[in-house]
Tab-separated table of C-alpha atoms in Angstrom:
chain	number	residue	atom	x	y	z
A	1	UNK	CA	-29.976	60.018	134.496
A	2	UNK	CA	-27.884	57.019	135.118
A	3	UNK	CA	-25.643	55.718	132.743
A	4	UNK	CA	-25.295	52.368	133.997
A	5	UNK	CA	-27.253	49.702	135.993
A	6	UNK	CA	-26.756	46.718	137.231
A	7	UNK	CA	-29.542	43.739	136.980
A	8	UNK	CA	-29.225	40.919	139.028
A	9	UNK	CA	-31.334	38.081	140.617
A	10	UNK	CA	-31.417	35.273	142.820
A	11	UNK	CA	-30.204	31.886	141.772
A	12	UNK	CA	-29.047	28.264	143.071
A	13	UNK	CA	-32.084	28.126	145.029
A	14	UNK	CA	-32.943	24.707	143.622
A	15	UNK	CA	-32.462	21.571	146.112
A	16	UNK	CA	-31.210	18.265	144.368
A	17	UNK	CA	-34.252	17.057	142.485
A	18	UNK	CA	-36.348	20.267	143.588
A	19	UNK	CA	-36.319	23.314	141.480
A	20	UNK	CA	-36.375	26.701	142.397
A	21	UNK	CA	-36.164	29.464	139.281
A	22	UNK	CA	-35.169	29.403	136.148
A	23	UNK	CA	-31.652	30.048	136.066
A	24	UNK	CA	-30.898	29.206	133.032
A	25	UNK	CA	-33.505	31.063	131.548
A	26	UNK	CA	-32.778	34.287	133.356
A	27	UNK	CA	-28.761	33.891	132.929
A	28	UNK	CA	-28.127	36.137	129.494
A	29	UNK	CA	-30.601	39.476	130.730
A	30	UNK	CA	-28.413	39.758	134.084
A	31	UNK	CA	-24.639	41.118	134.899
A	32	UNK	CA	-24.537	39.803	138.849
A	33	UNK	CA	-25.922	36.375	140.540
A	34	UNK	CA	-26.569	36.075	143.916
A	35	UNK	CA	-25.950	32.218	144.520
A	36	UNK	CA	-27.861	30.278	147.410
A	37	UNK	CA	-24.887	29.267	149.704
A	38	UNK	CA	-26.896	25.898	151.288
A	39	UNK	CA	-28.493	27.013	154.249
A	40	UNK	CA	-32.030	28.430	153.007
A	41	UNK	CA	-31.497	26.954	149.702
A	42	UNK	CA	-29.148	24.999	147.228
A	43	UNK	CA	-27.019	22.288	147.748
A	44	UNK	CA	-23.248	21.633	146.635
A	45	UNK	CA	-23.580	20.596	143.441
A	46	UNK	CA	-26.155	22.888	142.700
A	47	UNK	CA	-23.919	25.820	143.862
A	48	UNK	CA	-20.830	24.836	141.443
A	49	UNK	CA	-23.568	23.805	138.442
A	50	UNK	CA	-24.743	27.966	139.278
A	51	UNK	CA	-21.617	28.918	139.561
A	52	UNK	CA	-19.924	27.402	136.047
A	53	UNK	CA	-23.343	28.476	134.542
A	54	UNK	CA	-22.834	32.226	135.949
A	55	UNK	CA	-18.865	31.543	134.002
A	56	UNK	CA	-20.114	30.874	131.064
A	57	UNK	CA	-22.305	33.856	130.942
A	58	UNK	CA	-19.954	35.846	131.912
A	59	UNK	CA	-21.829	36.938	135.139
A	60	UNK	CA	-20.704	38.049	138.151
A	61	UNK	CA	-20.968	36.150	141.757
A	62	UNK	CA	-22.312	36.775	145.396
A	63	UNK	CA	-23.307	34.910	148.082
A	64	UNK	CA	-26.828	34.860	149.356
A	65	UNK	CA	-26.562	33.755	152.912
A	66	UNK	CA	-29.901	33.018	154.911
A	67	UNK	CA	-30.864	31.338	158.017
A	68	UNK	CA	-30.535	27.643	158.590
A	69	UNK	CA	-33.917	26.818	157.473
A	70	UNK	CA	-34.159	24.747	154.393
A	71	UNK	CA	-38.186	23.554	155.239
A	72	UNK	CA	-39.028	27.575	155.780
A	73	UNK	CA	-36.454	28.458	153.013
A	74	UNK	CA	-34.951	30.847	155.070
A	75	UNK	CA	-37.898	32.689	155.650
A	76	UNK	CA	-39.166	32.322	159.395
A	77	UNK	CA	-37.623	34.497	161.971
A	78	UNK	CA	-35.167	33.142	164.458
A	79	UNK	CA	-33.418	35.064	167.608
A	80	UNK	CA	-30.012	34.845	166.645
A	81	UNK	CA	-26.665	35.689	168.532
A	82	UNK	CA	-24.141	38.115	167.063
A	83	UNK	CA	-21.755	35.291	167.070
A	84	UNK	CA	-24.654	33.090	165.180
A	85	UNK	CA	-24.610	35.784	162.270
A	86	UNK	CA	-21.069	36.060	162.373
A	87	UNK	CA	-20.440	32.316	162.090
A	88	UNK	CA	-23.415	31.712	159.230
A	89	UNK	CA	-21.382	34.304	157.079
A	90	UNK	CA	-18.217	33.008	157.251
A	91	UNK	CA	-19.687	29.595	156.988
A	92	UNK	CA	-21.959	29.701	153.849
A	93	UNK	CA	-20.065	33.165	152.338
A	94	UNK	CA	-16.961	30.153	152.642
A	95	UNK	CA	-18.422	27.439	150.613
A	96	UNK	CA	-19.088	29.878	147.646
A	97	UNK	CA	-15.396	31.350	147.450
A	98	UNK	CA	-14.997	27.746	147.142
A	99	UNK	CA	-16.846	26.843	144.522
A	100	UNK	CA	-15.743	30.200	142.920
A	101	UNK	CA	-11.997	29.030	143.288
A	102	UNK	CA	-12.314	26.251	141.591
A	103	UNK	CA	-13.616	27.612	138.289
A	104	UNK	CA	-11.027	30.942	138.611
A	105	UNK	CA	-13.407	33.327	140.118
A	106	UNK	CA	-13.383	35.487	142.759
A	107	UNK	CA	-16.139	36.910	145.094
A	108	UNK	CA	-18.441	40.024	143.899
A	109	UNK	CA	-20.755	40.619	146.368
A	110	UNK	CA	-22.775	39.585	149.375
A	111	UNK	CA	-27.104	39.840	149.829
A	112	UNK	CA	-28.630	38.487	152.459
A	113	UNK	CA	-31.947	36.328	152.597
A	114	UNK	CA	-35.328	36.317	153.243
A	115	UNK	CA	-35.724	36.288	157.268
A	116	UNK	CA	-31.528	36.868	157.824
A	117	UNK	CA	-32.056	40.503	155.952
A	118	UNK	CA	-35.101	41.401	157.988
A	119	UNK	CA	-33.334	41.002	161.109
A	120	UNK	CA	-30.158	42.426	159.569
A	121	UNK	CA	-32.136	45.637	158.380
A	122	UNK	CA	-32.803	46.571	162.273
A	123	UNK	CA	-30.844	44.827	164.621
A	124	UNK	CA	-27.403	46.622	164.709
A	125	UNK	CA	-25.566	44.494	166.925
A	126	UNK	CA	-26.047	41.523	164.091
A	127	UNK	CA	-25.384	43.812	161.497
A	128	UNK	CA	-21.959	44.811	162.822
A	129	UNK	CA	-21.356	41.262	163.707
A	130	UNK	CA	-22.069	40.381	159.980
A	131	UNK	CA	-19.952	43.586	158.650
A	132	UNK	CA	-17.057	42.217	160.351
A	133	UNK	CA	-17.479	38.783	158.958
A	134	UNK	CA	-17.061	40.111	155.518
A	135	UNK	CA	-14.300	41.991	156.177
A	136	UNK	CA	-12.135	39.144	157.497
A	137	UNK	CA	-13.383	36.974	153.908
A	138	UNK	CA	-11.009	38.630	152.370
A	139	UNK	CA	-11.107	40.168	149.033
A	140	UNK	CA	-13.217	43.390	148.173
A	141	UNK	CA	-16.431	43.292	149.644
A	142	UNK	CA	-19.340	44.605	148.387
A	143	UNK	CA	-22.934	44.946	149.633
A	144	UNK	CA	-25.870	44.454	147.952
A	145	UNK	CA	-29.512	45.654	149.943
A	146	UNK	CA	-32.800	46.982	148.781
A	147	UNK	CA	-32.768	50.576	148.674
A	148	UNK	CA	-32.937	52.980	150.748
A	149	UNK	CA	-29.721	52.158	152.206
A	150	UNK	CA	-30.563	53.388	155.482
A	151	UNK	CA	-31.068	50.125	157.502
A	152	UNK	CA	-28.903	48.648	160.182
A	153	UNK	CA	-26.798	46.255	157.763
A	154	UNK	CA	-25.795	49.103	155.080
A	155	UNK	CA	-24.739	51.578	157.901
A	156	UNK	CA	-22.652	48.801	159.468
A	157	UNK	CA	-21.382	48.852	156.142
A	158	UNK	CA	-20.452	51.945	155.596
A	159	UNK	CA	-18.821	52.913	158.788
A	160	UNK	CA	-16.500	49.780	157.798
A	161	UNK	CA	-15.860	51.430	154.028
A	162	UNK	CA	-17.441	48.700	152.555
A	163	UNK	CA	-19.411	50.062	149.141
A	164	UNK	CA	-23.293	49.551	149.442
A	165	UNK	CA	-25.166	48.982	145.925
A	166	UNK	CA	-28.680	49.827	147.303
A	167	UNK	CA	-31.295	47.671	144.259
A	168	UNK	CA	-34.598	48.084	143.088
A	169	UNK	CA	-37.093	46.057	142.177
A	170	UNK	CA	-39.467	46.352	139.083
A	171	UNK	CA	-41.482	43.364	139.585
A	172	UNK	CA	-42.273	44.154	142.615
A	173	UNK	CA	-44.904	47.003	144.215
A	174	UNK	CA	-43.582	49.924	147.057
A	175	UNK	CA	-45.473	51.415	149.851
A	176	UNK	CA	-45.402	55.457	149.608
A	177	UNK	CA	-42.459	55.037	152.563
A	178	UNK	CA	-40.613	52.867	149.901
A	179	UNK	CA	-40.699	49.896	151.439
A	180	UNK	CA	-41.227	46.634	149.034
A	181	UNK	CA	-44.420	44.636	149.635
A	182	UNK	CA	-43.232	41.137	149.448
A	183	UNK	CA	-45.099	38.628	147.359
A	184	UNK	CA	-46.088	35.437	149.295
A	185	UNK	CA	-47.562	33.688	146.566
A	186	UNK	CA	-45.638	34.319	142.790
A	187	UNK	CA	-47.716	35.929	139.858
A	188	UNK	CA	-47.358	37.167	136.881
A	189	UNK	CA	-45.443	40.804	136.518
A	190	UNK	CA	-46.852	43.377	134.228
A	191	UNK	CA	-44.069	43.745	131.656
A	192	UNK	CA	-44.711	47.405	130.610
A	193	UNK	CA	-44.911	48.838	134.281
A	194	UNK	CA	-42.196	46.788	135.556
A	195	UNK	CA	-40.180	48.470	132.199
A	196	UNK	CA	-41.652	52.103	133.181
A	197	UNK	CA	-40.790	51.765	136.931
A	198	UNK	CA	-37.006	51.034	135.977
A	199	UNK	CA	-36.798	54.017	133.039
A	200	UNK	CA	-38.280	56.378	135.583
A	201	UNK	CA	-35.993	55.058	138.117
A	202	UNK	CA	-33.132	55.660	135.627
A	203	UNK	CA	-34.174	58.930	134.591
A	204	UNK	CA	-35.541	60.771	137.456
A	205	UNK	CA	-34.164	58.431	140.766
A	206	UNK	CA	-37.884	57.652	141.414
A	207	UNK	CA	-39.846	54.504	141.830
A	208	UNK	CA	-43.855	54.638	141.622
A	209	UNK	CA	-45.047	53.594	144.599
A	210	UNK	CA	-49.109	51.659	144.809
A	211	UNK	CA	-50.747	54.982	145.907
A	212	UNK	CA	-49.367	56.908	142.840
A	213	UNK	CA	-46.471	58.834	144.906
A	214	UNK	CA	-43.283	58.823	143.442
A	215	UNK	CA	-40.374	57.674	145.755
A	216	UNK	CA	-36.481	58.800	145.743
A	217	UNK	CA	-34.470	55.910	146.320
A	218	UNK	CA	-30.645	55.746	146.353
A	219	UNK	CA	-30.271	52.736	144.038
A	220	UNK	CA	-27.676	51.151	140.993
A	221	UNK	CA	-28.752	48.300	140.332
A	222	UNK	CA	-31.969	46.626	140.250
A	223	UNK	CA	-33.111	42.728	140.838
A	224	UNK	CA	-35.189	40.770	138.913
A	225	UNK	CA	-36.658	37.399	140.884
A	226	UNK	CA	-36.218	34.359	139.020
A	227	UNK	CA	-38.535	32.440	140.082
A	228	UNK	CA	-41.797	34.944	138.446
A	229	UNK	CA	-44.133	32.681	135.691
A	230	UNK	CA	-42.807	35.122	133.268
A	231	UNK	CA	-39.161	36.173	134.281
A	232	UNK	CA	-37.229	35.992	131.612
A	233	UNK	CA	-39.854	37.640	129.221
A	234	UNK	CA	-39.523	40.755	132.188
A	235	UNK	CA	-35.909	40.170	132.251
A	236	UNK	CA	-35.923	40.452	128.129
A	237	UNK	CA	-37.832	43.566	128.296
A	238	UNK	CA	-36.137	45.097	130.724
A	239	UNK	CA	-32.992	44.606	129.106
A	240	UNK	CA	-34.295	46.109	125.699
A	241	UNK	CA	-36.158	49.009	127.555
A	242	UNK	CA	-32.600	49.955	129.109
A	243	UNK	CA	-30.831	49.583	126.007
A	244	UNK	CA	-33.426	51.967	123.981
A	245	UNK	CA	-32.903	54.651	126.379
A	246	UNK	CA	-29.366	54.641	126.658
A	247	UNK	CA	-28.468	53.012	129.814
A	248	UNK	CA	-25.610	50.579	130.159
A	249	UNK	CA	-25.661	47.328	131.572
A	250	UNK	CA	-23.282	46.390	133.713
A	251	UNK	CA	-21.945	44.510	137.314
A	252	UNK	CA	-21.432	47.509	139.752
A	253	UNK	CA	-17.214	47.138	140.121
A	254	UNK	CA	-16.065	48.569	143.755
């Protein structure tokens, strides 16, 4: 059984008067936020408002770099150079240590996006160009991917020493390979599975996948998507499920 998790979700994904998520909402049931860093979503002042919101939670911070593609939100594939992945980390992974500075925080973690972690997950040439980028930030960096950790991006990772949190995700369904199914179109998550799937995970390292079969995944933490109809009543649960069995809640520290 674990004895700790992390729970963290998505955030600054909100562009000027457009919102994306409930931020606010979904701040006190999570330990780590992974901030929007401009180029799918979020904007500067949106980033610092996320950022001094995450503060006064006392949350944790990563960057959630995507592709250049604020109309798609970062979800339409583009061919992309190794220099071009290199370059969008340092660029957007930049503006967030920023923003971090200036309210006395430092870095946590980095997750990639959308259409920039699909590409990441099998082209290795783009994942070692993005490993390298995160090395040369500075600091201690820290992965964050969907488990398994198997993919192109966490075994750049690795060979680099840098620590791979591999996530789960309880409001979302797995195919008996454990691979997510992605929602297109948001709907409302069943509370009590999405609270069974993460005290199975906890107790037995096994996710439910649609066809019944139980999946081993090598995960700490799990993710909880913001922008759901009813996240923060799954985020509440959650919380309270992990609590009555024992399991701390807290950022995964490298």
């Amino acid at each position: 059984m674990l004895k700790s998790i992390d729970i963290n979700c998505d955030m600054g994904e909100s562009f000027g008067n457009w919102k994306m998520g409930d931020d606010e909402g979904m701040m006190p049931y999570i330990t780590t936020a992974n901030v929007a860093c401009g180029f799918h979503a979020g904007d500067p002042v949106t980033m610092l408002d996320t950022v001094r919101l995450a503060k006064r939670h006392g949350v944790v911070v990563g960057a959630h770099p995507g592709l250049p593609d604020l109309l798609g939100f970062g979800r339409r594939a583009m061919n992309i150079t190794p220099e071009d992945a290199y370059s969008y980390i340092v660029y957007q992974v930049g503006a967030l240590q920023a923003s971090l500075a200036t309210e006395g925080m430092q870095l946590h973690h980095i997750k990639p996006h959308g259409a920039f972690y699909s590409v990441l997950k099998a082209n290795m040439e783009l994942a070692e160009a993005v490993a390298e980028g995160m090395q040369k930030l500075g600091g201690t960096p820290v992965l964050y991917w969907p488990a398994p950790t198997t993919a192109a991006m966490p075994t750049a990772c690795k060979k680099r020493g840098i620590p791979v949190v591999g996530e789960i995700y309880p409001d979302l369904q797995y195919a008996a390979d454990g691979s997510l199914v992605i929602q297109r179109h948001k709907h409302e998550t069943d509370v009590e599975f999405a609270c069974a799937q993460v005290e199975r995970y906890v107790k037995t390292g096994k996710v439910q996948a649609m066809d019944g079969t139980l999946v081993e995944l090598d995960a700490v933490a799990l993710c909880i998507h913001g922008d759901g109809p009813n996240c923060t009543e799954v985020g509440a649960a959650i919380q309270q499920r992990l609590k009555s069995i024992g399991c701390d809640i807290r950022a995964y520290m490298p």
